[in-house]
Amino acid sequence: MSENIQITDSAQDYLTELLEKQNVEGIAIRIFITQPGTPYAETCLAYCRPGEEEPSDDLLELEKIRVYLDKNSLAFLEEAVVDFNADRMGGQLTIKAPNAKMPKVNADSPMEDRVNYVLYSEINPGLASHGGEVKLVQLTEDQVAVLSFGGGCQGCAAVDITLKDGVERTLIERIPKLAGIRDVTDHSDTTNAYYR
């Protein structure tokens, strides 16, 4: 799985310099994602002193440095690139992880990942224009996606139409094994509603 992340030569050189300045024998780098698979995902790179790594981490032995990859972040680190661009001010380390907010999914992915993928990549961008969003709360044993509408969708009179016509139709088209959807949101609370 570790070969899915690319750490460029310039980034390795820069990180080697940083690690040497720490004066800690055996210090490495650890890469992880906080809140992976959500719109709030952040890719983090931290020093990792001996013993600070997790037993389940994937170890990536590079020519000059050792990198620990958090097991729960691996799918979200696919196609990630760590790069360093030198400039007059010294330079900047960048981490691009295109799948941090949503891992790539396919027909074999867990149903929950597939539902989230459709919600984040197809449905939420449309709802965002009204200040709304929809989240998967749970997937029931009988394959019903329980959804929560937030932002401008909460309290919106058209939410039933949006839910049935738009969201459910799109999800079932993309994921035929899904039995249906249910809404847990209380639409009588109109404090943030887009339409009053």
Tab-separated table of C-alpha atoms in Angstrom, residues 24-136:
chain	number	residue	atom	x	y	z
A	24	VAL	CA	17.370	12.421	17.906
A	25	GLU	CA	18.808	9.047	16.970
A	26	GLY	CA	16.379	7.078	14.761
A	27	ILE	CA	13.852	9.902	14.343
A	28	ALA	CA	11.467	9.446	11.412
A	29	ILE	CA	8.486	11.172	9.807
A	30	ARG	CA	4.888	10.070	10.332
A	31	ILE	CA	2.115	10.916	7.862
A	32	PHE	CA	-1.535	10.673	8.848
A	33	ILE	CA	-4.887	12.220	8.004
A	34	THR	CA	-7.212	13.659	10.620
A	35	GLN	CA	-10.915	13.071	9.900
A	36	PRO	CA	-10.139	11.057	6.749
A	37	GLY	CA	-13.003	10.645	4.295
A	38	THR	CA	-14.770	13.830	5.363
A	39	PRO	CA	-14.788	17.368	3.925
A	40	TYR	CA	-12.681	18.365	6.968
A	41	ALA	CA	-9.800	15.971	6.259
A	42	GLU	CA	-6.328	17.385	6.940
A	43	THR	CA	-3.129	15.675	5.857
A	44	CYS	CA	-0.477	15.925	8.562
A	45	LEU	CA	3.237	15.309	8.615
A	46	ALA	CA	4.945	15.063	12.010
A	47	TYR	CA	8.232	14.092	13.604
A	48	CYS	CA	8.162	10.550	14.926
A	49	ARG	CA	10.683	9.698	17.629
A	50	PRO	CA	11.484	6.017	18.204
A	51	GLY	CA	8.524	4.456	19.992
A	52	GLU	CA	6.028	7.139	18.918
A	53	GLU	CA	4.897	5.187	15.872
A	54	GLU	CA	1.757	3.043	16.097
A	55	PRO	CA	2.253	-0.758	15.893
A	56	SER	CA	-0.117	-0.874	12.894
A	57	ASP	CA	1.754	1.842	10.922
A	58	ASP	CA	3.175	0.999	7.506
A	59	LEU	CA	6.908	1.679	7.364
A	60	LEU	CA	8.250	3.241	4.191
A	61	GLU	CA	12.057	2.906	4.051
A	62	LEU	CA	13.366	5.548	1.681
A	63	GLU	CA	16.983	6.129	0.731
A	64	LYS	CA	17.536	8.907	3.293
A	65	ILE	CA	14.553	8.796	5.658
A	66	ARG	CA	12.023	6.476	7.237
A	67	VAL	CA	8.331	7.355	6.965
A	68	TYR	CA	5.539	5.826	9.009
A	69	LEU	CA	2.105	5.865	7.405
A	70	ASP	CA	-0.975	5.642	9.611
A	71	LYS	CA	-2.891	2.462	8.755
A	72	ASN	CA	-6.306	4.179	8.874
A	73	SER	CA	-5.058	6.872	6.489
A	74	LEU	CA	-3.589	4.553	3.827
A	75	ALA	CA	-6.602	4.416	1.491
A	76	PHE	CA	-6.909	8.197	1.728
A	77	LEU	CA	-3.196	8.713	0.976
A	78	GLU	CA	-3.482	6.984	-2.392
A	79	GLU	CA	-1.925	9.175	-5.126
A	80	ALA	CA	-0.610	11.602	-2.482
A	81	VAL	CA	2.507	13.593	-3.331
A	82	VAL	CA	4.855	15.229	-0.830
A	83	ASP	CA	7.004	17.811	-2.604
A	84	PHE	CA	9.379	20.628	-1.738
A	85	ASN	CA	9.699	23.714	-3.916
A	86	ALA	CA	12.753	25.805	-3.163
A	87	ASP	CA	12.429	29.580	-3.592
A	88	ARG	CA	14.214	32.752	-2.460
A	89	MET	CA	12.516	32.573	0.937
A	90	GLY	CA	13.795	29.029	1.503
A	91	GLY	CA	10.947	27.018	0.060
A	92	GLN	CA	7.730	25.275	0.895
A	93	LEU	CA	6.840	21.679	1.644
A	94	THR	CA	3.510	20.728	0.102
A	95	ILE	CA	1.352	17.653	0.574
A	96	LYS	CA	-1.274	16.992	-2.054
A	97	ALA	CA	-3.617	14.149	-1.155
A	98	PRO	CA	-6.459	14.153	-3.703
A	99	ASN	CA	-8.209	11.247	-1.970
A	100	ALA	CA	-7.954	12.537	1.625
A	101	LYS	CA	-11.541	13.741	1.730
A	102	MET	CA	-12.819	10.646	-0.035
A	103	PRO	CA	-10.865	7.517	-0.961
A	104	LYS	CA	-11.262	6.090	-4.426
A	105	VAL	CA	-14.068	3.591	-4.385
A	106	ASN	CA	-15.071	0.718	-6.611
A	107	ALA	CA	-17.682	-2.054	-6.631
A	108	ASP	CA	-15.724	-3.949	-3.939
A	109	SER	CA	-15.512	-0.982	-1.545
A	110	PRO	CA	-17.660	-1.089	1.595
A	111	MET	CA	-21.194	0.211	0.986
A	112	GLU	CA	-20.611	3.031	3.497
A	113	ASP	CA	-17.574	4.330	1.545
A	114	ARG	CA	-19.516	4.167	-1.710
A	115	VAL	CA	-22.476	6.116	-0.265
A	116	ASN	CA	-20.120	8.763	1.190
A	117	TYR	CA	-18.292	9.022	-2.116
A	118	VAL	CA	-21.519	9.773	-4.032
A	119	LEU	CA	-22.649	12.230	-1.347
A	120	TYR	CA	-19.362	14.174	-1.293
A	121	SER	CA	-18.521	14.049	-4.998
A	122	GLU	CA	-21.944	14.401	-6.624
A	123	ILE	CA	-24.712	15.445	-4.242
A	124	ASN	CA	-23.143	17.931	-1.801
A	125	PRO	CA	-21.654	20.199	-4.487
A	126	GLY	CA	-25.228	20.819	-5.735
A	127	LEU	CA	-26.639	21.370	-2.245
A	128	ALA	CA	-23.782	23.722	-1.366
A	129	SER	CA	-25.256	26.404	-3.654
A	130	HIS	CA	-28.112	26.639	-1.121
A	131	GLY	CA	-25.748	26.444	1.843
A	132	GLY	CA	-26.789	22.848	2.480
A	133	GLU	CA	-25.119	19.507	2.906
A	134	VAL	CA	-26.072	15.905	3.549
A	135	LYS	CA	-24.159	13.350	5.640
A	136	LEU	CA	-24.462	9.610	6.080
